[in-house]
Every structure is written in structure tokens, then in C-alpha cells.
Amino acid sequence: TVHTGEQGTGHGLHVGDVELSTTRRQDGSYTLVDPEHGGNTVSDALNTYHGSALWRSAEFSDADNVWGDGTRADRATVAVDVLYGMARTWDYLRDTFGRTGLFGDRAGVTAYVHHDVDENNASWSSTCKCMTFGDGGGDNRAPYTTLDVVGHEMAHGLTDATADLIYRGESGGLNEASSDIFGTLVEFHVDSPVDTPDYTVSEKTRLDGTPSRWMDEPSKDGKSLSCWTPTAKDLDVHHSSGIGNKFFYNLAVGSGASRWGDSRPCGDAPPVTGLGNDRAAQIWYRALSLYMVSNTNYAGAREATLRAAADLYGAGSTEQRTVDAAWLAAGVSS
Ligand code: ASN
Ligand code: ZN
């Protein structure tokens, strides 16, 4: 079967004006189901809480296949952000790693926008293989439908389908780091004018642009670890992820001041010269999909990435030595 989508137009909140692939129903109306990307779907959670007794949702529906008006007043505006982000994440995984769909089986997933009331969060659920996105509320918050956040939540599905890293302790930190890494890589893959890429996470969900996380120096948030310590396993997974985020930043960009940030090597580790996103991404993906397992910790992630780099570029290659140096500069050594 050939699944050709209808070409729709979206006016998103964060992504601006974009093209969407949508579906035409038998009655001639359109809905936010994307046949070119496994049937990825965005529905309206109607401000209910997923899994609660009050939970309900509704398909989006439109007569002219033009979605959203770029403002929050139109409920489809943030749905545009999410359907677009899901398609770009799908394209990134296919183009970069030859993986079709999060699970490698060409199947899409469902996302619910307007989840709960004024929720300052977005989540992946392993149970339903679906995602929820809050509208953001209170001080300084915007809807959680930015490209890096959509990529982050999608990447939780990818991690479930591969290493399946347990969501607590150091493996949980690695799970979170993997989502921050792929969310960032999707942002770079799409690039401006839709989203100017960076190594910060979720900055566009704040009206003043303050990120929730910094990959170059995770401790900038006052809670995350930039350098491994034995207490890493006791932290919230969104804070122990700092070690993995800093490793990836070191590997891709390197240490020292750059347009992207300023990573200082941990302890007396020497500075690192980065390999760029492309090689860093191949190493991380291969390690995640072949060598990391559910209880992998940071020492194990170091081994997994060293093996992946040896497979891809050779034992003793510049790439493999950079992996070693990037972990050392995040406080992880043999
Ligand atoms: N936004 C969070 C995340 O995706 C939600 C959570 O804590 N699971 O990591
Ligand atoms: Zn996460």
C-alpha cells in the first residue's frame, strides 16, 4: 500500500508556518493523522489527565486542511508543533540511522496536546506508547510543544525499544540524557528558520528563554551534575542526566568556549576536541541500540560507546580516543 498524505498547512506556536502531511476522511474533512510517518497522530486531551477517571480525548478535525492560527486561542496551533516535531524526529531517525519508526517497525505513535490544565510538562508513556503535552501555565511558561521537547519525548520510545534503560539511578540518568541528546539532534537536523539549534533543552517553554537544562555545563541549573560522583545514582533522573549530556557535548563540540557554550573538563582532565554532531550521534545510537542494557550505569555507558566507536571507526581511532577523553572530562574513567 502507498500511504500518501494530504498536504496540509500549519500555523504553529513554536515552529511557525510549516507543511504537514494529514489525512482526508470519507466525509471530506481532514484530521491530524500523518500517513507518511507511520500514521503518527495528534489528538486533543481536552485538558483532562491521561489515565484518570475523567480522561477523554478528541480527534482534531478541519474543513480546509489549514491548521492553527499561530496563537494559543486556536486549539490546533500547538497540535501543529507536535505533529511537525513527530515527523521531523521520524525523518531524523530514518535519514541518520536507517531506522523507520521509533520501534523500527514503521509504526507511528499518538500524542495528546492540551493535557491536564496549565501543565508545565510533557511525557512519554511506555504503557500506551503515547505522549502528552501540557499547555504551560503560571509564571513565565509557554506550551511544552517545542521541537526539542517533542524529540525528547519521542526518544523515550526509542530508548524503550533498544537499551530499555530503567528509569531510576544511573540508568535513569542515561535514559534522560539520551532523550536530551536526540531532542537536540532533531533540532540541529531541522535548523532555522523553524528552530535555531542549540545545546540547551526546553528553553522555548519559558517566555524569557531560560532553559530547563544546559548540556555544555549541566550544573548551570543548580541541580544537575556536570561531573560524575558516587551520589549520581541518588539524584532525580533529570539531574543525573547531566553527566551523559556533558559527555555528549564534549564528544560533539568539545570543551572550552564556543558559540554553543563553555564546557570545563572535570577534575584535571585534559580539554577535548569535538567530533561534530554526526559522528557523535552515530556513536551514541550504536551504543544505545547494541551495547547498553536496562541496568547500564555510567561506567557501562563508557564501555558501550568505546565499543561502538571501535566498530564504526576502528580501535585506537581518533573517534575512539575522543570518546575516552569526553567521558574523562565528565568525570567518568575506567
Ligand atoms: N518531561 C519529563 C520527561 O520526559 C516527564 C517525566 O519526568 N517523565 O522526562
Ligand atoms: Zn524525559
mmCIF file of C-alpha atoms and ligand atoms in Angstrom:
data_model
loop_
_atom_site.group_PDB
_atom_site.id
_atom_site.type_symbol
_atom_site.label_atom_id
_atom_site.label_comp_id
_atom_site.label_asym_id
_atom_site.label_seq_id
_atom_site.Cartn_x
_atom_site.Cartn_y
_atom_site.Cartn_z
ATOM 1 C CA THR A 1 0.000 0.000 0.000
ATOM 2 C CA VAL A 2 1.102 3.507 -0.699
ATOM 3 C CA HIS A 3 0.285 5.849 2.128
ATOM 4 C CA THR A 4 0.235 9.268 0.626
ATOM 5 C CA GLY A 5 -0.781 12.040 2.930
ATOM 6 C CA GLU A 6 -2.799 15.062 2.022
ATOM 7 C CA GLN A 7 -0.661 18.161 2.087
ATOM 8 C CA GLY A 8 -1.881 20.458 4.826
ATOM 9 C CA THR A 9 -0.652 23.788 6.103
ATOM 10 C CA GLY A 10 0.086 24.510 9.734
ATOM 11 C CA HIS A 11 0.499 27.700 11.697
ATOM 12 C CA GLY A 12 2.242 26.528 14.848
ATOM 13 C CA LEU A 13 3.111 28.369 18.008
ATOM 14 C CA HIS A 14 6.797 27.417 18.239
ATOM 15 C CA VAL A 15 7.509 26.114 14.721
ATOM 16 C CA GLY A 16 5.734 28.866 12.795
ATOM 17 C CA ASP A 17 4.338 28.149 9.330
ATOM 18 C CA VAL A 18 5.026 24.600 8.144
ATOM 19 C CA GLU A 19 3.720 21.918 5.806
ATOM 20 C CA LEU A 20 2.011 18.907 7.334
ATOM 21 C CA SER A 21 1.021 15.534 5.984
ATOM 22 C CA THR A 22 -2.555 14.818 7.056
ATOM 23 C CA THR A 23 -5.495 12.513 6.287
ATOM 24 C CA ARG A 24 -8.743 13.173 4.427
ATOM 25 C CA ARG A 25 -11.761 11.387 5.868
ATOM 26 C CA GLN A 26 -14.543 9.886 3.764
ATOM 27 C CA ASP A 27 -16.798 12.838 4.611
ATOM 28 C CA GLY A 28 -14.217 15.204 3.108
ATOM 29 C CA SER A 29 -12.947 16.654 6.383
ATOM 30 C CA TYR A 30 -9.312 16.383 7.442
ATOM 31 C CA THR A 31 -7.673 15.023 10.587
ATOM 32 C CA LEU A 32 -4.177 15.106 12.132
ATOM 33 C CA VAL A 33 -3.065 11.618 11.162
ATOM 34 C CA ASP A 34 0.202 11.574 9.202
ATOM 35 C CA PRO A 35 0.276 8.582 6.797
ATOM 36 C CA GLU A 36 3.779 9.428 5.587
ATOM 37 C CA HIS A 37 5.151 8.879 9.078
ATOM 38 C CA GLY A 38 3.552 5.648 10.229
ATOM 39 C CA GLY A 39 0.204 7.236 10.990
ATOM 40 C CA ASN A 40 1.588 9.482 13.743
ATOM 41 C CA THR A 41 -1.473 11.124 15.292
ATOM 42 C CA VAL A 42 -2.141 14.216 17.363
ATOM 43 C CA SER A 43 -5.351 14.362 19.414
ATOM 44 C CA ASP A 44 -6.818 16.858 21.868
ATOM 45 C CA ALA A 45 -6.720 15.732 25.530
ATOM 46 C CA LEU A 46 -9.432 18.315 26.273
ATOM 47 C CA ASN A 47 -7.482 19.363 29.372
ATOM 48 C CA THR A 48 -8.041 16.024 31.098
ATOM 49 C CA TYR A 49 -5.361 13.884 32.738
ATOM 50 C CA HIS A 50 -4.251 10.753 30.906
ATOM 51 C CA GLY A 51 -5.273 7.639 32.795
ATOM 52 C CA SER A 52 -7.534 9.460 35.261
ATOM 53 C CA ALA A 53 -11.247 8.707 35.597
ATOM 54 C CA LEU A 54 -12.046 11.945 33.773
ATOM 55 C CA TRP A 55 -9.741 11.177 30.833
ATOM 56 C CA ARG A 56 -11.187 11.790 27.381
ATOM 57 C CA SER A 57 -9.802 12.965 24.069
ATOM 58 C CA ALA A 58 -10.990 14.068 20.655
ATOM 59 C CA GLU A 59 -9.563 13.851 17.157
ATOM 60 C CA PHE A 60 -8.697 17.146 15.554
ATOM 61 C CA SER A 61 -10.931 17.954 12.622
ATOM 62 C CA ASP A 62 -10.762 20.651 9.976
ATOM 63 C CA ALA A 63 -12.596 21.507 6.777
ATOM 64 C CA ASP A 64 -9.824 23.144 4.725
ATOM 65 C CA ASN A 65 -6.647 21.377 5.958
ATOM 66 C CA VAL A 66 -5.206 24.637 7.279
ATOM 67 C CA TRP A 67 -4.363 24.093 10.955
ATOM 68 C CA GLY A 68 -3.909 26.593 13.760
ATOM 69 C CA ASP A 69 -3.514 30.334 13.549
ATOM 70 C CA GLY A 70 -0.188 30.723 15.344
ATOM 71 C CA THR A 71 -1.880 31.742 18.603
ATOM 72 C CA ARG A 72 -2.918 29.745 21.650
ATOM 73 C CA ALA A 73 -6.548 30.760 21.102
ATOM 74 C CA ASP A 74 -6.810 28.132 18.347
ATOM 75 C CA ARG A 75 -6.538 24.669 19.900
ATOM 76 C CA ALA A 76 -4.877 23.278 16.767
ATOM 77 C CA THR A 77 -1.897 25.652 16.984
ATOM 78 C CA VAL A 78 0.107 23.531 19.434
ATOM 79 C CA ALA A 79 -1.053 20.369 17.627
ATOM 80 C CA VAL A 80 0.818 21.712 14.581
ATOM 81 C CA ASP A 81 4.005 21.993 16.664
ATOM 82 C CA VAL A 82 3.692 18.389 17.798
ATOM 83 C CA LEU A 83 2.698 16.696 14.500
ATOM 84 C CA TYR A 84 5.521 18.584 12.794
ATOM 85 C CA GLY A 85 8.035 17.644 15.523
ATOM 86 C CA MET A 86 6.999 13.985 15.323
ATOM 87 C CA ALA A 87 7.534 13.957 11.546
ATOM 88 C CA ARG A 88 10.946 15.594 11.846
ATOM 89 C CA THR A 89 12.032 13.155 14.577
ATOM 90 C CA TRP A 90 10.884 10.268 12.366
ATOM 91 C CA ASP A 91 12.829 11.708 9.393
ATOM 92 C CA TYR A 92 15.919 12.233 11.528
ATOM 93 C CA LEU A 93 15.988 8.599 12.703
ATOM 94 C CA ARG A 94 15.342 7.280 9.174
ATOM 95 C CA ASP A 95 17.851 9.558 7.417
ATOM 96 C CA THR A 96 20.597 9.230 10.025
ATOM 97 C CA PHE A 97 20.363 5.641 11.265
ATOM 98 C CA GLY A 98 18.124 3.922 8.708
ATOM 99 C CA ARG A 99 15.549 3.328 11.444
ATOM 100 C CA THR A 100 11.915 3.557 10.362
ATOM 101 C CA GLY A 101 9.759 4.474 13.335
ATOM 102 C CA LEU A 102 10.710 4.526 16.998
ATOM 103 C CA PHE A 103 10.452 0.753 17.236
ATOM 104 C CA GLY A 104 11.909 0.085 13.794
ATOM 105 C CA ASP A 105 8.586 -1.363 12.632
ATOM 106 C CA ARG A 106 7.221 1.607 10.634
ATOM 107 C CA ALA A 107 4.533 2.193 13.260
ATOM 108 C CA GLY A 108 3.687 5.698 14.381
ATOM 109 C CA VAL A 109 2.610 6.879 17.806
ATOM 110 C CA THR A 110 -0.114 9.110 19.249
ATOM 111 C CA ALA A 111 0.370 12.426 21.021
ATOM 112 C CA TYR A 112 -2.186 14.303 23.112
ATOM 113 C CA VAL A 113 -1.953 18.070 23.383
ATOM 114 C CA HIS A 114 -3.751 20.276 25.928
ATOM 115 C CA HIS A 115 -3.003 17.628 28.544
ATOM 116 C CA ASP A 116 -4.272 18.500 32.028
ATOM 117 C CA VAL A 117 -4.722 22.156 32.988
ATOM 118 C CA ASP A 118 -1.810 24.597 32.584
ATOM 119 C CA GLU A 119 0.605 21.680 32.891
ATOM 120 C CA ASN A 120 4.283 22.586 32.848
ATOM 121 C CA ASN A 121 5.465 19.286 31.419
ATOM 122 C CA ALA A 122 5.387 16.755 28.617
ATOM 123 C CA SER A 123 5.692 12.996 28.996
ATOM 124 C CA TRP A 124 6.163 9.696 27.221
ATOM 125 C CA SER A 125 4.180 6.714 28.483
ATOM 126 C CA SER A 126 5.750 3.310 27.900
ATOM 127 C CA THR A 127 2.370 1.696 28.592
ATOM 128 C CA CYS A 128 0.375 3.330 25.791
ATOM 129 C CA LYS A 129 3.413 4.213 23.649
ATOM 130 C CA CYS A 130 1.913 7.677 23.559
ATOM 131 C CA MET A 131 2.855 11.170 24.653
ATOM 132 C CA THR A 132 1.165 14.046 26.441
ATOM 133 C CA PHE A 133 1.964 17.745 26.172
ATOM 134 C CA GLY A 134 0.890 20.435 28.626
ATOM 135 C CA ASP A 135 -0.167 23.982 27.799
ATOM 136 C CA GLY A 136 2.209 25.562 30.314
ATOM 137 C CA GLY A 137 0.862 27.865 32.948
ATOM 138 C CA GLY A 138 1.734 30.327 35.645
ATOM 139 C CA ASP A 139 4.841 32.420 35.623
ATOM 140 C CA ASN A 140 6.985 32.542 32.539
ATOM 141 C CA ARG A 141 5.699 29.327 30.907
ATOM 142 C CA ALA A 142 4.721 28.542 27.324
ATOM 143 C CA PRO A 143 3.250 25.298 25.910
ATOM 144 C CA TYR A 144 5.573 22.270 26.136
ATOM 145 C CA THR A 145 5.371 21.602 22.397
ATOM 146 C CA THR A 146 8.801 22.818 21.237
ATOM 147 C CA LEU A 147 10.854 20.783 18.789
ATOM 148 C CA ASP A 148 13.434 19.736 21.394
ATOM 149 C CA VAL A 149 10.700 18.620 23.801
ATOM 150 C CA VAL A 150 8.855 16.589 21.127
ATOM 151 C CA GLY A 151 12.176 14.990 20.113
ATOM 152 C CA HIS A 152 12.936 14.313 23.787
ATOM 153 C CA GLU A 153 9.639 12.506 24.393
ATOM 154 C CA MET A 154 9.875 10.525 21.127
ATOM 155 C CA ALA A 155 13.391 9.451 22.126
ATOM 156 C CA HIS A 156 11.985 7.850 25.296
ATOM 157 C CA GLY A 157 10.153 5.495 22.919
ATOM 158 C CA LEU A 158 13.395 4.786 21.065
ATOM 159 C CA THR A 159 15.188 4.029 24.352
ATOM 160 C CA ASP A 160 12.336 1.714 25.434
ATOM 161 C CA ALA A 161 12.699 -0.192 22.172
ATOM 162 C CA THR A 162 16.506 -0.526 22.457
ATOM 163 C CA ALA A 163 18.501 -0.418 25.714
ATOM 164 C CA ASP A 164 15.282 -0.067 27.754
ATOM 165 C CA LEU A 165 17.241 1.780 30.458
ATOM 166 C CA ILE A 166 15.469 1.531 33.840
ATOM 167 C CA TYR A 167 14.102 4.947 34.817
ATOM 168 C CA ARG A 168 15.932 5.326 38.141
ATOM 169 C CA GLY A 169 19.519 5.501 39.357
ATOM 170 C CA GLU A 170 22.324 5.945 36.826
ATOM 171 C CA SER A 171 20.464 4.029 34.103
ATOM 172 C CA GLY A 172 17.632 6.545 34.514
ATOM 173 C CA GLY A 173 20.097 9.400 34.105
ATOM 174 C CA LEU A 174 21.324 7.774 30.891
ATOM 175 C CA ASN A 175 17.713 7.360 29.709
ATOM 176 C CA GLU A 176 17.067 11.068 30.289
ATOM 177 C CA ALA A 177 20.386 12.086 28.704
ATOM 178 C CA SER A 178 19.532 10.019 25.626
ATOM 179 C CA SER A 179 16.291 11.966 25.263
ATOM 180 C CA ASP A 180 18.035 15.325 25.672
ATOM 181 C CA ILE A 181 20.674 14.225 23.138
ATOM 182 C CA PHE A 182 18.198 13.161 20.447
ATOM 183 C CA GLY A 183 15.920 16.155 21.088
ATOM 184 C CA THR A 184 18.930 18.369 20.437
ATOM 185 C CA LEU A 185 19.991 16.406 17.362
ATOM 186 C CA VAL A 186 16.493 16.747 15.879
ATOM 187 C CA GLU A 187 16.703 20.488 16.451
ATOM 188 C CA PHE A 188 20.005 20.599 14.539
ATOM 189 C CA HIS A 189 18.564 18.418 11.768
ATOM 190 C CA VAL A 190 15.643 20.813 11.230
ATOM 191 C CA ASP A 191 17.596 24.035 11.791
ATOM 192 C CA SER A 192 16.410 27.601 11.197
ATOM 193 C CA PRO A 193 14.063 29.252 10.422
ATOM 194 C CA VAL A 194 11.833 26.719 12.206
ATOM 195 C CA ASP A 195 14.138 26.378 15.205
ATOM 196 C CA THR A 196 17.615 27.787 15.709
ATOM 197 C CA PRO A 197 19.567 24.856 17.134
ATOM 198 C CA ASP A 198 21.388 24.859 20.469
ATOM 199 C CA TYR A 199 22.580 22.536 23.232
ATOM 200 C CA THR A 200 20.042 23.772 25.740
ATOM 201 C CA VAL A 201 16.818 21.913 26.486
ATOM 202 C CA SER A 202 13.313 23.302 26.650
ATOM 203 C CA GLU A 203 14.333 26.977 26.578
ATOM 204 C CA LYS A 204 11.355 27.893 24.398
ATOM 205 C CA THR A 205 8.910 26.623 27.015
ATOM 206 C CA ARG A 206 9.939 29.665 29.095
ATOM 207 C CA LEU A 207 8.749 33.057 27.966
ATOM 208 C CA ASP A 208 12.123 34.540 28.952
ATOM 209 C CA GLY A 209 14.060 31.754 27.178
ATOM 210 C CA THR A 210 15.698 30.241 30.279
ATOM 211 C CA PRO A 211 16.469 26.574 29.547
ATOM 212 C CA SER A 212 15.494 23.723 31.856
ATOM 213 C CA ARG A 213 18.841 22.091 31.108
ATOM 214 C CA TRP A 214 22.240 23.037 29.700
ATOM 215 C CA MET A 215 24.223 20.261 28.031
ATOM 216 C CA ASP A 216 27.542 22.131 27.949
ATOM 217 C CA GLU A 217 27.581 22.646 31.727
ATOM 218 C CA PRO A 218 24.582 20.908 33.290
ATOM 219 C CA SER A 219 25.308 22.302 36.776
ATOM 220 C CA LYS A 220 24.214 25.729 35.491
ATOM 221 C CA ASP A 221 20.657 24.770 36.576
ATOM 222 C CA GLY A 222 21.815 24.478 40.191
ATOM 223 C CA LYS A 223 20.676 20.834 40.457
ATOM 224 C CA SER A 224 22.262 18.723 37.723
ATOM 225 C CA LEU A 225 25.648 17.062 37.885
ATOM 226 C CA SER A 226 28.258 18.049 35.321
ATOM 227 C CA CYS A 227 30.807 15.567 36.683
ATOM 228 C CA TRP A 228 30.214 12.025 37.883
ATOM 229 C CA THR A 229 30.255 11.375 41.642
ATOM 230 C CA PRO A 230 29.096 8.274 43.560
ATOM 231 C CA THR A 231 25.932 10.182 44.569
ATOM 232 C CA ALA A 232 24.755 10.330 40.935
ATOM 233 C CA LYS A 233 22.547 7.265 41.455
ATOM 234 C CA ASP A 234 20.569 9.043 44.193
ATOM 235 C CA LEU A 235 19.561 12.062 42.107
ATOM 236 C CA ASP A 236 16.401 12.638 40.104
ATOM 237 C CA VAL A 237 16.990 11.198 36.627
ATOM 238 C CA HIS A 238 16.634 14.692 35.109
ATOM 239 C CA HIS A 239 19.676 15.754 37.151
ATOM 240 C CA SER A 240 21.914 12.686 36.950
ATOM 241 C CA SER A 241 21.410 13.023 33.186
ATOM 242 C CA GLY A 242 23.862 15.929 33.343
ATOM 243 C CA ILE A 243 26.844 13.568 33.200
ATOM 244 C CA GLY A 244 25.590 11.982 29.972
ATOM 245 C CA ASN A 245 24.645 15.333 28.482
ATOM 246 C CA LYS A 246 28.064 16.748 29.233
ATOM 247 C CA PHE A 247 29.741 13.656 27.750
ATOM 248 C CA PHE A 248 27.779 14.097 24.536
ATOM 249 C CA TYR A 249 28.515 17.815 24.390
ATOM 250 C CA ASN A 250 32.225 17.130 24.916
ATOM 251 C CA LEU A 251 32.133 14.478 22.183
ATOM 252 C CA ALA A 252 30.280 16.623 19.665
ATOM 253 C CA VAL A 253 31.520 20.132 20.418
ATOM 254 C CA GLY A 254 34.490 19.739 22.764
ATOM 255 C CA SER A 255 35.465 21.688 25.836
ATOM 256 C CA GLY A 256 36.265 25.385 26.074
ATOM 257 C CA ALA A 257 34.271 28.410 24.996
ATOM 258 C CA SER A 258 32.352 28.157 21.719
ATOM 259 C CA ARG A 259 29.214 29.663 20.250
ATOM 260 C CA TRP A 260 27.322 26.803 21.886
ATOM 261 C CA GLY A 261 28.583 27.032 25.437
ATOM 262 C CA ASP A 262 31.566 26.562 27.671
ATOM 263 C CA SER A 263 32.317 23.077 28.980
ATOM 264 C CA ARG A 264 35.115 22.840 31.538
ATOM 265 C CA PRO A 265 36.768 19.433 31.947
ATOM 266 C CA CYS A 266 36.086 17.747 35.290
ATOM 267 C CA GLY A 267 38.989 17.462 37.730
ATOM 268 C CA ASP A 268 42.314 17.649 35.961
ATOM 269 C CA ALA A 269 41.061 16.025 32.742
ATOM 270 C CA PRO A 270 42.586 17.476 29.570
ATOM 271 C CA PRO A 271 40.426 19.506 27.166
ATOM 272 C CA VAL A 272 38.563 17.667 24.387
ATOM 273 C CA THR A 273 38.352 18.459 20.683
ATOM 274 C CA GLY A 274 34.829 17.594 19.499
ATOM 275 C CA LEU A 275 33.930 15.343 16.552
ATOM 276 C CA GLY A 276 30.782 17.187 15.465
ATOM 277 C CA ASN A 277 27.176 16.025 15.823
ATOM 278 C CA ASP A 278 27.229 13.468 13.019
ATOM 279 C CA ARG A 279 29.916 11.147 14.353
ATOM 280 C CA ALA A 280 28.871 11.728 17.979
ATOM 281 C CA ALA A 281 25.295 10.738 17.062
ATOM 282 C CA GLN A 282 26.402 7.535 15.296
ATOM 283 C CA ILE A 283 28.454 6.509 18.315
ATOM 284 C CA TRP A 284 25.632 7.213 20.800
ATOM 285 C CA TYR A 285 22.960 5.476 18.698
ATOM 286 C CA ARG A 286 25.084 2.369 18.140
ATOM 287 C CA ALA A 287 25.933 2.169 21.848
ATOM 288 C CA LEU A 288 22.266 2.627 22.842
ATOM 289 C CA SER A 289 20.885 0.140 20.345
ATOM 290 C CA LEU A 290 23.542 -2.576 20.576
ATOM 291 C CA TYR A 291 25.508 -2.406 23.815
ATOM 292 C CA MET A 292 23.573 -0.627 26.574
ATOM 293 C CA VAL A 293 21.083 -2.743 28.534
ATOM 294 C CA SER A 294 18.428 -1.970 31.128
ATOM 295 C CA ASN A 295 20.797 -1.602 34.091
ATOM 296 C CA THR A 296 23.735 0.052 32.314
ATOM 297 C CA ASN A 297 25.379 2.696 34.506
ATOM 298 C CA TYR A 298 27.808 5.460 33.525
ATOM 299 C CA ALA A 299 30.828 3.132 33.632
ATOM 300 C CA GLY A 300 28.888 0.757 31.372
ATOM 301 C CA ALA A 301 27.898 3.559 29.024
ATOM 302 C CA ARG A 302 31.578 4.431 28.687
ATOM 303 C CA GLU A 303 32.344 0.823 27.682
ATOM 304 C CA ALA A 304 29.364 0.745 25.288
ATOM 305 C CA THR A 305 30.399 3.926 23.497
ATOM 306 C CA LEU A 306 34.042 2.823 23.300
ATOM 307 C CA ARG A 307 32.882 -0.403 21.616
ATOM 308 C CA ALA A 308 30.570 1.490 19.283
ATOM 309 C CA ALA A 309 33.377 3.864 18.278
ATOM 310 C CA ALA A 310 35.719 0.930 17.670
ATOM 311 C CA ASP A 311 33.100 -0.752 15.446
ATOM 312 C CA LEU A 312 32.460 2.399 13.451
ATOM 313 C CA TYR A 313 35.906 3.995 13.226
ATOM 314 C CA GLY A 314 38.434 1.410 14.416
ATOM 315 C CA ALA A 315 40.148 0.570 17.700
ATOM 316 C CA GLY A 316 42.552 3.352 18.610
ATOM 317 C CA SER A 317 40.950 5.746 16.106
ATOM 318 C CA THR A 318 40.700 9.464 16.840
ATOM 319 C CA GLU A 319 36.989 8.894 17.379
ATOM 320 C CA GLN A 320 37.519 6.182 19.976
ATOM 321 C CA ARG A 321 40.136 8.239 21.788
ATOM 322 C CA THR A 322 37.756 11.209 21.784
ATOM 323 C CA VAL A 323 35.062 9.063 23.413
ATOM 324 C CA ASP A 324 37.513 8.215 26.185
ATOM 325 C CA ALA A 325 38.528 11.875 26.612
ATOM 326 C CA ALA A 326 34.907 13.088 26.567
ATOM 327 C CA TRP A 327 33.965 10.718 29.420
ATOM 328 C CA LEU A 328 37.085 11.655 31.392
ATOM 329 C CA ALA A 329 36.106 15.321 31.033
ATOM 330 C CA ALA A 330 32.690 14.375 32.524
ATOM 331 C CA GLY A 331 34.322 12.583 35.470
ATOM 332 C CA VAL A 332 33.899 9.016 34.134
ATOM 333 C CA SER A 333 37.063 6.923 33.758
ATOM 334 C CA SER A 334 37.995 3.245 33.648
HETATM 335 N N1 ASN B 1 9.195 15.838 30.940
HETATM 336 C C1 ASN B 1 9.598 14.682 31.682
HETATM 337 C C2 ASN B 1 10.430 13.781 30.798
HETATM 338 O O1 ASN B 1 10.100 13.488 29.680
HETATM 339 C C3 ASN B 1 8.486 13.925 32.238
HETATM 340 C C4 ASN B 1 8.991 12.907 33.144
HETATM 341 O O2 ASN B 1 9.522 13.186 34.187
HETATM 342 N N2 ASN B 1 8.893 11.651 32.752
HETATM 343 O O3 ASN B 1 11.439 13.344 31.241
HETATM 344 ZN ZN ZN B 2 12.447 12.670 29.699
#
